[in-house]
Coordinates of C-alpha atoms in Angstrom, one line a residue:
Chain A
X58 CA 45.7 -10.9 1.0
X59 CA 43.4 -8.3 -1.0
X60 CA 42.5 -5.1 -0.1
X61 CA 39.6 -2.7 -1.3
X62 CA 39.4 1.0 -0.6
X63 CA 36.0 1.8 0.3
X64 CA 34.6 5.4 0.2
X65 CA 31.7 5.9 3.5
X66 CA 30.0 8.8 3.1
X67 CA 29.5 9.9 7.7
X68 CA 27.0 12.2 8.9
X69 CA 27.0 14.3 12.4
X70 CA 30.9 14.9 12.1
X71 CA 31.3 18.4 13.5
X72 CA 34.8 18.6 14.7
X73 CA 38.4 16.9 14.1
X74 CA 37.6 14.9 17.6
X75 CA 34.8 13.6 15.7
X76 CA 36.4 12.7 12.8
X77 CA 39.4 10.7 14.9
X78 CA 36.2 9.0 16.6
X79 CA 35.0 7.6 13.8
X80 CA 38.1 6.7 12.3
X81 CA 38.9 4.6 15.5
X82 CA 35.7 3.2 15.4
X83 CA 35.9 1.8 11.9
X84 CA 39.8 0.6 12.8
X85 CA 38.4 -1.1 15.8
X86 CA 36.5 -3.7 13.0
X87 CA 38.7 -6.8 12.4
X88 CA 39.9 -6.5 8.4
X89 CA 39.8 -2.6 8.5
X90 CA 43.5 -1.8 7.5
X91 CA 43.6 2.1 7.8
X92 CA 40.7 4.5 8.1
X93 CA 41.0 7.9 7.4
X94 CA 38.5 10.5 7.8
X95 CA 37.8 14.0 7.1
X96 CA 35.4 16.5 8.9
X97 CA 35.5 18.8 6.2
X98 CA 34.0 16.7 2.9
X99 CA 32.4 14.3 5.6
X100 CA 33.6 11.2 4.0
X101 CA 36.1 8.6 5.1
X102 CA 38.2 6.2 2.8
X103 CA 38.5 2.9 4.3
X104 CA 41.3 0.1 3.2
X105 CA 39.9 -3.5 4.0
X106 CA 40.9 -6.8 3.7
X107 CA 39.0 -7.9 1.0
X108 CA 37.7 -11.7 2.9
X109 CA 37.4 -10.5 6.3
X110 CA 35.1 -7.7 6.3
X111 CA 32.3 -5.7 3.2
X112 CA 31.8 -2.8 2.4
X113 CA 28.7 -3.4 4.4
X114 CA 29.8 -4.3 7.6
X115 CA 32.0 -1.0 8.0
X116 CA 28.0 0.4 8.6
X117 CA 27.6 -1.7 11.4
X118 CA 30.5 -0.8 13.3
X119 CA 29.3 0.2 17.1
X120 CA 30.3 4.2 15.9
X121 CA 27.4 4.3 13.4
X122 CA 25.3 2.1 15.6
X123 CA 21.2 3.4 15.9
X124 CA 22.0 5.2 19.1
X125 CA 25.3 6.9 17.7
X126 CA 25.2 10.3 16.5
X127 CA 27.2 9.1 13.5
X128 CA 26.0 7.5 10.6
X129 CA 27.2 6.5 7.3
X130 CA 26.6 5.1 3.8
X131 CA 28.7 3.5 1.0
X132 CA 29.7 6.3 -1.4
X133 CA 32.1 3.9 -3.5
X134 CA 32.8 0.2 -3.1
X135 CA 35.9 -0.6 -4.7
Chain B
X200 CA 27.6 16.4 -19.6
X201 CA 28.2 17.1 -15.3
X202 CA 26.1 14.9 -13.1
X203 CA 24.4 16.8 -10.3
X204 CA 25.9 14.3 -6.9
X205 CA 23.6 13.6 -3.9
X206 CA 24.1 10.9 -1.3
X207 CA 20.6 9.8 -2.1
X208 CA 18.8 9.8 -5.3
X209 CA 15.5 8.4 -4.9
X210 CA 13.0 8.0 -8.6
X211 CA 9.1 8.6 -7.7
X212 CA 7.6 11.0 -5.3
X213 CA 4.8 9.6 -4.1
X214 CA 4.4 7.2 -0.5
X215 CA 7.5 5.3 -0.4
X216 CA 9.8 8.0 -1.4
X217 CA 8.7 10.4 0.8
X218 CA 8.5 8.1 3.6
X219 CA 12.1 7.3 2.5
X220 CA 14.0 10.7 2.2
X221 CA 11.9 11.9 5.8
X222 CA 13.9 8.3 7.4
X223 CA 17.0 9.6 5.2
X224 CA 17.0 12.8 6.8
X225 CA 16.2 12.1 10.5
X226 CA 19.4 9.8 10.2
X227 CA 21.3 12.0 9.3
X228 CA 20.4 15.1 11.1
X229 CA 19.2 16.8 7.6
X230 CA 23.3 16.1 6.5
X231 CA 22.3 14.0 3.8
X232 CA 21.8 15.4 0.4
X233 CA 18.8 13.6 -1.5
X234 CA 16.8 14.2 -5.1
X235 CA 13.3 13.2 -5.7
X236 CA 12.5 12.8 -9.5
X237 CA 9.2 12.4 -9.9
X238 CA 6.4 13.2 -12.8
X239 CA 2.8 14.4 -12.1
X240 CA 1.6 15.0 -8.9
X241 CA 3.8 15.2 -5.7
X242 CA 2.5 12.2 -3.3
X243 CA 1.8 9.9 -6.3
X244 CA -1.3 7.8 -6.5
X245 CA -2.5 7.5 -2.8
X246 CA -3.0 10.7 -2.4
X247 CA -3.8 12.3 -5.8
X248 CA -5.9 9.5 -7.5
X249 CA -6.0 6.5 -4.8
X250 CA -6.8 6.2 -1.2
X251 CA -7.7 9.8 -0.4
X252 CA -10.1 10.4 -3.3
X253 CA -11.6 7.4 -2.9
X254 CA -12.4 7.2 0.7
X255 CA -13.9 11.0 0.3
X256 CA -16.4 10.1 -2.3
X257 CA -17.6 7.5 -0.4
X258 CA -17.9 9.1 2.8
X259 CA -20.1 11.5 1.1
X260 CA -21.9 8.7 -1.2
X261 CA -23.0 7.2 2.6
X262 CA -24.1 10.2 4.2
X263 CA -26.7 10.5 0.8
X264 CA -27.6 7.1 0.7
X265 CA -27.9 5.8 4.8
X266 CA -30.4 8.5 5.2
X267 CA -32.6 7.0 2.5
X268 CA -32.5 3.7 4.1
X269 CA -32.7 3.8 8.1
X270 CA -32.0 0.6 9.9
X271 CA -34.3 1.5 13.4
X272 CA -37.5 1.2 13.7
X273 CA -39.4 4.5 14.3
X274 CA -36.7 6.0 12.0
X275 CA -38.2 7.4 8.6
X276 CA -36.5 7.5 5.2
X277 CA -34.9 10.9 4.4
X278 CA -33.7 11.9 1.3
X279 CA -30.6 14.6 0.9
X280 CA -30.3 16.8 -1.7
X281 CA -27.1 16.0 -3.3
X282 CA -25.7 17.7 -5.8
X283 CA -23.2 15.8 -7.2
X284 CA -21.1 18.3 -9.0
X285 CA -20.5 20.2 -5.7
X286 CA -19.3 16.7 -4.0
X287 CA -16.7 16.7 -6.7
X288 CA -15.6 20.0 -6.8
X289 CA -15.6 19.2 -2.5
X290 CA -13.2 16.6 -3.4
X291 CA -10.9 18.2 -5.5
X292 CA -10.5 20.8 -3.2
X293 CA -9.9 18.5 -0.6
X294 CA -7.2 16.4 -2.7
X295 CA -5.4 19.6 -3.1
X296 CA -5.2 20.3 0.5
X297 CA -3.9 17.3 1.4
X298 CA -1.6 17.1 -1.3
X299 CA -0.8 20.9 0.0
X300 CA -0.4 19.8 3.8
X301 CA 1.0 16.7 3.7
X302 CA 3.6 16.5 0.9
X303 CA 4.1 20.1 -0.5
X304 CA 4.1 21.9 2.9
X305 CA 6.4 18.8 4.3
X306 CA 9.1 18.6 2.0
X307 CA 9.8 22.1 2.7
X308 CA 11.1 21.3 6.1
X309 CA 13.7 19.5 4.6
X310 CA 16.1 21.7 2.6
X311 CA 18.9 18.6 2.0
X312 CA 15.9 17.2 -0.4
X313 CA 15.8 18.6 -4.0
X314 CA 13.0 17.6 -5.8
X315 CA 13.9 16.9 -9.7
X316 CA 10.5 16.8 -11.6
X317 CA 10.7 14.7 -14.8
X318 CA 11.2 11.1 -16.1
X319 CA 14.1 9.2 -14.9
X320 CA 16.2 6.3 -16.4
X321 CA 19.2 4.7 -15.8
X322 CA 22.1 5.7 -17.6
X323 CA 23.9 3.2 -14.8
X324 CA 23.9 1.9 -11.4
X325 CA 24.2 5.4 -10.2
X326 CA 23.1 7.8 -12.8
X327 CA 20.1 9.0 -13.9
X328 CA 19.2 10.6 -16.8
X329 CA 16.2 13.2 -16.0
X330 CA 13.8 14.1 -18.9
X331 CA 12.0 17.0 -17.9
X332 CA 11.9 21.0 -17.4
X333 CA 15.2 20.5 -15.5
X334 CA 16.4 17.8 -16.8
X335 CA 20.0 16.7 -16.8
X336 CA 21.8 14.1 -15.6
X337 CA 21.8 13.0 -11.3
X338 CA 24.1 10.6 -9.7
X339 CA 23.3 8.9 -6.2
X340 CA 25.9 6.7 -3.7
X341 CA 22.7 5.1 -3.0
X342 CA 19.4 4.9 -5.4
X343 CA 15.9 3.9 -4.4
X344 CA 13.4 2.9 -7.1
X345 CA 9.9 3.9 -6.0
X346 CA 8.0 4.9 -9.1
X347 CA 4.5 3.1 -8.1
X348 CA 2.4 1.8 -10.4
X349 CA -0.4 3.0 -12.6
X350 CA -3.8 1.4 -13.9
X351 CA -4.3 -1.4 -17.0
X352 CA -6.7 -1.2 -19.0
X353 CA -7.3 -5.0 -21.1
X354 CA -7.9 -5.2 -24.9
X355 CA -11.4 -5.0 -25.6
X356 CA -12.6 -4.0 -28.6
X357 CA -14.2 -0.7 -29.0
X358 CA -13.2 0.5 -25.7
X359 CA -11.0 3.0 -26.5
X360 CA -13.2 4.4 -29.1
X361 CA -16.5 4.3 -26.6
X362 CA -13.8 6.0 -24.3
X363 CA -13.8 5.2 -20.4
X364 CA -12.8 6.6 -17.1
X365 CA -9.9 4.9 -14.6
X366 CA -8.8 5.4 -11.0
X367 CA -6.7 8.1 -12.1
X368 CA -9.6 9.9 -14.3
X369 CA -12.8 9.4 -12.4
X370 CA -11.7 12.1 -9.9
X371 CA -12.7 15.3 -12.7
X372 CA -16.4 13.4 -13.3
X373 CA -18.7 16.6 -12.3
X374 CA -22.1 15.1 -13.3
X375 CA -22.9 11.8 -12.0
X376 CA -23.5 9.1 -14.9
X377 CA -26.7 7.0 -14.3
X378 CA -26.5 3.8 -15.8
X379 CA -22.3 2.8 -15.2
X380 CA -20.5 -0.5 -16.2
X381 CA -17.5 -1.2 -14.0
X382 CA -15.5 -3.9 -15.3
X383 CA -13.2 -5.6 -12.9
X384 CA -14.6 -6.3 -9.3
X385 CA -11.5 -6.0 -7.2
X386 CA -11.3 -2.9 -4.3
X387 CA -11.1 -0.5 -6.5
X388 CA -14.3 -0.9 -8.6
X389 CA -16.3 -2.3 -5.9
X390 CA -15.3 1.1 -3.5
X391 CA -16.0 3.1 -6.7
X392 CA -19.3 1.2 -7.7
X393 CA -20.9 1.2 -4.4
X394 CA -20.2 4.8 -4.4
X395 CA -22.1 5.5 -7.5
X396 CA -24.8 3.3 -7.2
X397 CA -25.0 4.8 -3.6
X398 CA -25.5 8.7 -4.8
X399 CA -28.2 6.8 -7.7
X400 CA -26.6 5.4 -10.6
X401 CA -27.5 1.8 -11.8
X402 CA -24.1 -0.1 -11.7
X403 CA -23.1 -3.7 -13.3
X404 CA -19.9 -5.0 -12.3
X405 CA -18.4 -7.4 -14.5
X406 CA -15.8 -10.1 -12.7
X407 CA -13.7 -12.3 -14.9
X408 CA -13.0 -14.7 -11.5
X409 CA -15.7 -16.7 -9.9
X410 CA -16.1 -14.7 -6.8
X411 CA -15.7 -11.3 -5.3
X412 CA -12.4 -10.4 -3.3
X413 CA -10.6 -13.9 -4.0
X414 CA -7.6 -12.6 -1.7
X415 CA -9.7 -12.7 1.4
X416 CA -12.4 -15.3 2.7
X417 CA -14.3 -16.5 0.3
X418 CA -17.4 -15.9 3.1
X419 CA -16.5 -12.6 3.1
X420 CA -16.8 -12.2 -0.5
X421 CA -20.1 -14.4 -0.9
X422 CA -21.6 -11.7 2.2
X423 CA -20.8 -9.0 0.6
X424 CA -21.6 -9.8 -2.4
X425 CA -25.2 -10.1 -1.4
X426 CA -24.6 -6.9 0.4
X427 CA -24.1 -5.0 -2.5
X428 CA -26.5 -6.8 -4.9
X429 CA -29.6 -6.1 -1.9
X430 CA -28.3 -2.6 -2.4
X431 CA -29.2 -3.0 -6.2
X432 CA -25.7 -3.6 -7.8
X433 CA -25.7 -5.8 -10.8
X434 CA -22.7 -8.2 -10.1
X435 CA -21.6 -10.5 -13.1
X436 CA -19.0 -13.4 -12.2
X437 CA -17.1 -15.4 -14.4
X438 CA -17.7 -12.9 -17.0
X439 CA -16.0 -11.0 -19.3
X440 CA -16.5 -7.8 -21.7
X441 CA -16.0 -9.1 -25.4
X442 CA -16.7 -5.5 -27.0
X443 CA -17.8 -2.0 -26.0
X444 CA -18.7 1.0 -28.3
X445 CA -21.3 4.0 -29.0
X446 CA -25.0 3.9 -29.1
X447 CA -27.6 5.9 -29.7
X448 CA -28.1 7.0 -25.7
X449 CA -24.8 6.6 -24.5
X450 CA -22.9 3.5 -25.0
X451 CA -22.8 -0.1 -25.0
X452 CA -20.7 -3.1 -23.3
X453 CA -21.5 -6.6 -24.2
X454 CA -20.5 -9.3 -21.9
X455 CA -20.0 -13.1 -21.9
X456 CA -21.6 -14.8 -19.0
X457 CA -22.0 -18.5 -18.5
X458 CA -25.8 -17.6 -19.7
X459 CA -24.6 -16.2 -22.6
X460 CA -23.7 -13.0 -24.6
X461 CA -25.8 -10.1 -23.6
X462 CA -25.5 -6.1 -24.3
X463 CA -26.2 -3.0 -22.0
X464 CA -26.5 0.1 -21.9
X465 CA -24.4 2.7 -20.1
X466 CA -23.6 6.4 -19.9
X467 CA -19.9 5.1 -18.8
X468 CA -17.5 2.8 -18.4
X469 CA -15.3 2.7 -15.5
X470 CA -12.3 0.1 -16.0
X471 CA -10.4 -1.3 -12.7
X472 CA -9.1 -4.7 -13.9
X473 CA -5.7 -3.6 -11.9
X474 CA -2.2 -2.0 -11.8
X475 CA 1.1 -2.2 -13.5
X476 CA 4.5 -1.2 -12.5
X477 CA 5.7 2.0 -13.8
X478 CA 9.5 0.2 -14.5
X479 CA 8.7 0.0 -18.4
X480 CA 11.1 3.3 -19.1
X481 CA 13.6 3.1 -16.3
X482 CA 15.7 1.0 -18.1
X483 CA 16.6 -1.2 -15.6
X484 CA 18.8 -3.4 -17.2
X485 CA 21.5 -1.1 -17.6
X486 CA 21.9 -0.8 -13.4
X487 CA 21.1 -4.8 -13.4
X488 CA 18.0 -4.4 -11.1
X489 CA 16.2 -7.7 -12.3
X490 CA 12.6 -7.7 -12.3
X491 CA 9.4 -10.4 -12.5
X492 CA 7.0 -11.4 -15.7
X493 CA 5.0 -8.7 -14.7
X494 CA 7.5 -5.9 -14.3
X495 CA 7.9 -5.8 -10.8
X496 CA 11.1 -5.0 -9.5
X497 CA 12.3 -8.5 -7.1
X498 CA 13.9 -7.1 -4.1
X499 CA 14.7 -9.3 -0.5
X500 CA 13.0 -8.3 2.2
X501 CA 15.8 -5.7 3.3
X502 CA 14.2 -3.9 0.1
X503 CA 17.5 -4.8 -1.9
X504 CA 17.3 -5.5 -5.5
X505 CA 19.5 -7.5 -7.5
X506 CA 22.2 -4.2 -8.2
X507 CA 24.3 -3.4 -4.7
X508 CA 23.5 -0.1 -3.5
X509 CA 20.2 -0.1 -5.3
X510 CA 16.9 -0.5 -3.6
X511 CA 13.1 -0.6 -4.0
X512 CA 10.1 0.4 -2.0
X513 CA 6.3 0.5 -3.1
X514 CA 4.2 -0.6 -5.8
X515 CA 7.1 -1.0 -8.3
X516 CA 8.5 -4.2 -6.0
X517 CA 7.0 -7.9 -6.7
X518 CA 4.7 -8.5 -3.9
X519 CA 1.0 -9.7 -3.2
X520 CA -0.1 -6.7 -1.4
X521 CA 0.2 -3.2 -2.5
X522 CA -1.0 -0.7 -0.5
X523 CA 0.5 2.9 0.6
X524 CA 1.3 1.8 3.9
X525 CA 3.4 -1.1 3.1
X526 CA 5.1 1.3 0.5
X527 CA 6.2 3.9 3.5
X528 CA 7.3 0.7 5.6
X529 CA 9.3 -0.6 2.6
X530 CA 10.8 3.4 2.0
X531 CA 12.0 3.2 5.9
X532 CA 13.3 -0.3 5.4
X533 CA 15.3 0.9 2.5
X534 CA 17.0 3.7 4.1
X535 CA 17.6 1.7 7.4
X536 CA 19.4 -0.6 6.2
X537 CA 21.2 1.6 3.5
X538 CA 22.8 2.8 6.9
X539 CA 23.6 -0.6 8.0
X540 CA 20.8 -0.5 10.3
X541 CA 19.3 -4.0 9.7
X542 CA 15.2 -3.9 9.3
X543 CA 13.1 -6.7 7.1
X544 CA 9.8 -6.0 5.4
X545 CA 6.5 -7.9 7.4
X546 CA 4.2 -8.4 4.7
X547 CA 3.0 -11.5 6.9
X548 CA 0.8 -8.7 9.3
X549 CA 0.4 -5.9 7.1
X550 CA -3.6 -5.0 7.0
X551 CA -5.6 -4.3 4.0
X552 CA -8.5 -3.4 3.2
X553 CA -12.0 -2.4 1.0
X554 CA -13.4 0.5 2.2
X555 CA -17.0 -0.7 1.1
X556 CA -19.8 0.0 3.4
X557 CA -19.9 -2.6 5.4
X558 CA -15.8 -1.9 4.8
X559 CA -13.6 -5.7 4.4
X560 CA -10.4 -5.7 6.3
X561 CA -7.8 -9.1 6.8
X562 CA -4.6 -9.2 8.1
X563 CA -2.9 -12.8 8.1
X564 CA -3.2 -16.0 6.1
X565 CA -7.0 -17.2 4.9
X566 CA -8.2 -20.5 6.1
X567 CA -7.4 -22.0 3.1
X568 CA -4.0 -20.4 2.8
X569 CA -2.7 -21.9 6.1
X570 CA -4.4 -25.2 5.4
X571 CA -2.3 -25.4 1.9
X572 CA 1.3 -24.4 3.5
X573 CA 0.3 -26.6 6.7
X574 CA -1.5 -29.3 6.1
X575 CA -4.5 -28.2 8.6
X576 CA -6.1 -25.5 10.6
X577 CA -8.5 -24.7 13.1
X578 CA -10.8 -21.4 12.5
X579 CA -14.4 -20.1 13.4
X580 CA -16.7 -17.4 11.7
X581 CA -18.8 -15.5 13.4
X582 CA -21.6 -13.9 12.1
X583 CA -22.5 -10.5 13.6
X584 CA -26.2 -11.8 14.0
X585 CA -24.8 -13.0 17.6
X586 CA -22.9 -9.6 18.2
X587 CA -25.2 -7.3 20.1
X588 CA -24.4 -3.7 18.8
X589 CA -24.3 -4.9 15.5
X590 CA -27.5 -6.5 15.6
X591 CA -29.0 -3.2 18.0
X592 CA -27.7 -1.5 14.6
X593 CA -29.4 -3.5 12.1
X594 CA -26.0 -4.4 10.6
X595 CA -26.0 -7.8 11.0
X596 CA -25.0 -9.1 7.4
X597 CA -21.2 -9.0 8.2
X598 CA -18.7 -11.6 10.2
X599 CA -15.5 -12.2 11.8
X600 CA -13.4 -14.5 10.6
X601 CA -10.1 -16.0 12.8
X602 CA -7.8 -18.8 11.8
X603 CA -5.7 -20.2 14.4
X604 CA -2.4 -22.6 13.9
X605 CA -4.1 -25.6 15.7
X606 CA -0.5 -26.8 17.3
X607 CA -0.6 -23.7 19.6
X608 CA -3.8 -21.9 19.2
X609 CA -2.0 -18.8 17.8
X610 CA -3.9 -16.5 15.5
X611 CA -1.9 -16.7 11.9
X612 CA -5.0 -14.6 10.1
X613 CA -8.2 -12.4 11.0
X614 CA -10.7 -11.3 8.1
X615 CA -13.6 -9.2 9.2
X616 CA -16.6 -7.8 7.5
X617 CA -18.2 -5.3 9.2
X618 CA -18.9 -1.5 9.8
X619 CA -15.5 -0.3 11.0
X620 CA -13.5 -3.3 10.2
X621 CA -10.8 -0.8 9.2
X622 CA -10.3 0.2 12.7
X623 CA -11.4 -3.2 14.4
X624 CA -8.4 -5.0 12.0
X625 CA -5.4 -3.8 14.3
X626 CA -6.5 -6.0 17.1
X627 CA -6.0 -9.3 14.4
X628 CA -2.6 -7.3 13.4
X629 CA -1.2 -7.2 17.2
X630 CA -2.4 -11.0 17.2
X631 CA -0.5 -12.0 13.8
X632 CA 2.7 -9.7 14.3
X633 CA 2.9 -11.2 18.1
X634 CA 1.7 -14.5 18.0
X635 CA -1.3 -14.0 19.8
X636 CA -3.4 -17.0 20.9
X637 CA -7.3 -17.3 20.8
X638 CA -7.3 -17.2 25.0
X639 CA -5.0 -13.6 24.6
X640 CA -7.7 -12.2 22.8
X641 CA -10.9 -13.8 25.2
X642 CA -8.2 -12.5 28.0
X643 CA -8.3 -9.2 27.2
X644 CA -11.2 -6.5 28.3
X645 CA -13.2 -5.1 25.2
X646 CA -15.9 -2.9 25.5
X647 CA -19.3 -3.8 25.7
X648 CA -21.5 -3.0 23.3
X649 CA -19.2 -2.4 20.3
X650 CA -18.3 -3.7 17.0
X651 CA -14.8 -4.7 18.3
X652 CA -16.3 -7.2 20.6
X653 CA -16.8 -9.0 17.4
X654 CA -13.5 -10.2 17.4
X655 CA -13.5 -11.5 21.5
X656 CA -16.8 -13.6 20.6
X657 CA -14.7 -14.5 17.5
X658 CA -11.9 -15.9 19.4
X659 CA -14.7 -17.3 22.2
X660 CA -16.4 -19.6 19.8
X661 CA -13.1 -21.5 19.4
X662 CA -14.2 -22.6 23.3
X663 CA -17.7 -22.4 23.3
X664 CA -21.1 -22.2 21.0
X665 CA -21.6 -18.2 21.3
X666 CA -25.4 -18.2 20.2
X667 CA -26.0 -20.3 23.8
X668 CA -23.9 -17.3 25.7
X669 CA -25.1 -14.5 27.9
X670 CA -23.4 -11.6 27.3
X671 CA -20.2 -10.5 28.9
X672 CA -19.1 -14.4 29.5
X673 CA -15.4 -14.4 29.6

């Protein structure tokens, strides 16, 4: 199995029960090894497993869905 | 040397970009950090040199010229003083408010935007090197290319020399030339030429292609072409300027018609033979954003270019239309789906239009377009003889034009030429973005006497012969 550590870039974090939100949302995603994310530099750094889930599909996890207040975008793939 | 960082680094400030980094901001609550680098004017062409321009000088080259020429009987022929040098300084003015109140005055409500003026390039897929008063170098996690386009001008010889005005130059004219030669007869110099001849100059248009508007119905083209030649424009087809130069009075272009080689005389040339791509200096190969024969950035219809993480919006992408609405769709298509939010272009019921008078508007595939991908299709013209408020206006040289997919009668393309077919054209794009069919249309109440009604007699004679109805049949 190969991993990737992705770098997300999340907006509308405010609080460290936002950032634990988020990071549960992005484990919830099938391939998503470890998430973790900081309210402070607003960015999380994702493990993946490399064939099961892009750097992509971490966007469309339900916690960055349209009517989420959380959104996010690829800083660094890899 | 330190790159400045933003989440967003977006090349161009014109349409697209702005509509972009507004969509970029609403996401994220004004948390995203985004650079504009852009050259010349804030708001790029549509504003400064295109749409805006444009559609003022010939608002103003109607209200001289309808006067002059009353359609009612009982009505007598007026004539306005115009002075022509006060129109322009009008438009100027006018530019400069808009420019003021709808891109200067807007970007200030969004502090998370910096705006970078000076000429980017890629240095990679996520730096930019910025040649201008600030200059430096500006990385993005995300980039946007939306650098527009800017006019061509063909080789002809002498031009240059005999000097010659553009869509980007006409705009500081302050005395209106007389005698005018236009070459290329696309929207552009057809809007410009009517304008001209209608404040009094003499205007030849020179065509290379053998009719006028060749993207739309060719009936459309062949009406108003008529239109504009009973309005006293010289119109050459299949033509094509082999020199230009100085004369004595002013200066000369010689064209090559099917008649023959012939010279005029004009006091100035006005070239609108199209648009390129501004993507010649971005140096695109470095951040592997692949591009057309013609320059055009290729992007899929999520605006994605060939380089993850890299996008495109406006008149730099490889397209068929290109028009400053599409670019601000393409901007917010961009940025959606930059957020994982997944949103696809519709270029299949985008409207467009020439904003001649009678003004040309379409939406859709032409007759013959459909026909070609399908095999067949069913369609009807109607001329706006039959319709009563344009004929109680004396405006009855224009049609309406719908083109059905005869399996299921829905409407696949709508083409009108007629006064306010700018505003009556978002009926035919409800139709084509919702698969409409002819009996929707007929279904649906439209006021009676009006120029939209067109489009309901339109969609009637698919059912009946409309000159043999009394009005209001349904």
């Amino acid at each position: 199995m190969t991993t990737k550590n992705v770098e997300l870039r999340v907006f509308g974090m405010t609080c460290d029960d936002c950032a634990r939100t988020v990071a549960q949302g992005l484990r919830s995603r099938k391939g998503v090894e470890e998430a973790v994310v900081d309210v402070r530099t607003g960015t999380a750094e994702v493990t993946i497993e490399d064939s099961a889930v892009t750097p992509e599909d971490l966007l469309r996890v339900p916690i960055f869905g349209e009517r989420s207040h959380y959104k996010a975008l690829v800083k660094r793939a890899g | 040397m330190v790159s400045r960082q933003f989440d967003l680094v977006i090349l161009g400030w014109g349409a697209a970009a702005f509509s972009a980094a507004i969509k970029a901001s609403e996401l994220t609550s004004g948390g995203a950090t985004i650079a504009m680098i852009g050259k010349g004017p804030i708001g790029g062409t549509c504003v400064n040199v295109g749409c805006v321009p444009s559609k003022y000088l010939l608002e103003a080259s109607h209200l001289a010229f309808n006067p002059r020429h009353p359609r009612m009987p009982g009505v007598g022929a007026v004539g306005p003083k115009v002075d022509f040098g006060k129109v322009m300084d009008g438009l100027r003015a006018y530019v400069d408010h808009a420019r003021s109140a709808k891109y200067e005055e807007v970007i200030r409500n969004y502090p998370n935007v910096t705006l970078i003026e000076g000429l980017g390039s890629f240095l990679d897929e996520r730096t930019v090197k910025v040649e201008g008063p600030s200059g430096g170098e500006v990385s993005g996690s995300q980039v946007i290319i939306a650098t527009g386009s800017a006019p061509t001008v063909p080789k002809i010889d002498g031009l240059k020399e005999a000097g010659y005005l553009t869509s980007d130059t006409l705009w500081n004219l302050n005395e209106l030339p007389h005698r005018v030669a236009i070459i290329g007869g696309g929207a552009i110099g057809l809007e410009m030429g009517q304008a001209l001849l209608h404040f009094g100059a003499e205007v030849t248009v020179v065509e290379a292609l053998d009719s006028l508007l060749p993207q739309g119905e060719p009936e459309i083209g062949e009406a108003l072409k008529k239109r504009l030649e009973g309005e006293g424009m010289r119109i050459h087809l299949r033509a094509r300027v082999s020199s230009a130069g100085k004369s004595r009075d002013g200066k000369y272009v010689e064209v090559i018609t099917h008649a023959g080689r012939h010279r005029f005389t004009v006091d100035e040339i006005i070239v609108s033979t199209g648009r390129r791509p501004n993507t010649g200096t971005l140096n695109l190969e470095v951040a592997h954003v692949k591009t057309d024969e013609r320059g055009l950035i290729i992007t899929d219809r999520a605006m994605r270019t060939s380089s993850p993480g890299i996008y495109a919006a406006g008149d730099c992408v490889s397209k068929t239309l290109f028009l400053e609405t599409l670019a601000a769709r393409e901007g917010v298509v961009a940025v959606s789906n930059m957020f994982g939010q997944e949103a696809e272009i519709d270029h299949g019921s985008a409207t467009w239009a020439v904003f001649t008078y009678p003004q040309v508007a379409g939406v859709g595939l032409t007759e013959k377009e459909f026909s070609r991908k399908n095999g067949s299709c069913s369609f009807r013209t109607l001329s706006l003889a039959n319709l009563t408020k344009a004929s109680l206006m004396g405006e009855t040289d224009g049609l309406v034009k719908i083109t059905v997919d005869p399996k299921d009668n829905k409407i696949v393309g709508m083409h009108i030429f007629s006064p306010s077919a700018t505003d009556i054209i978002i009926e035919g794009a409800y139709a084509v973005r919702h698969g409409y069919t002819v009996e929707d249309i007929i279904a649906t109440s439209h006021v009676f006497p009006s120029l939209s009604e067109g489009v309901k007699l339109a969609a009637q004679s698919f059912i009946r012969d409309v000159s043999k109805m009394s009005c209001c049949v349904e």
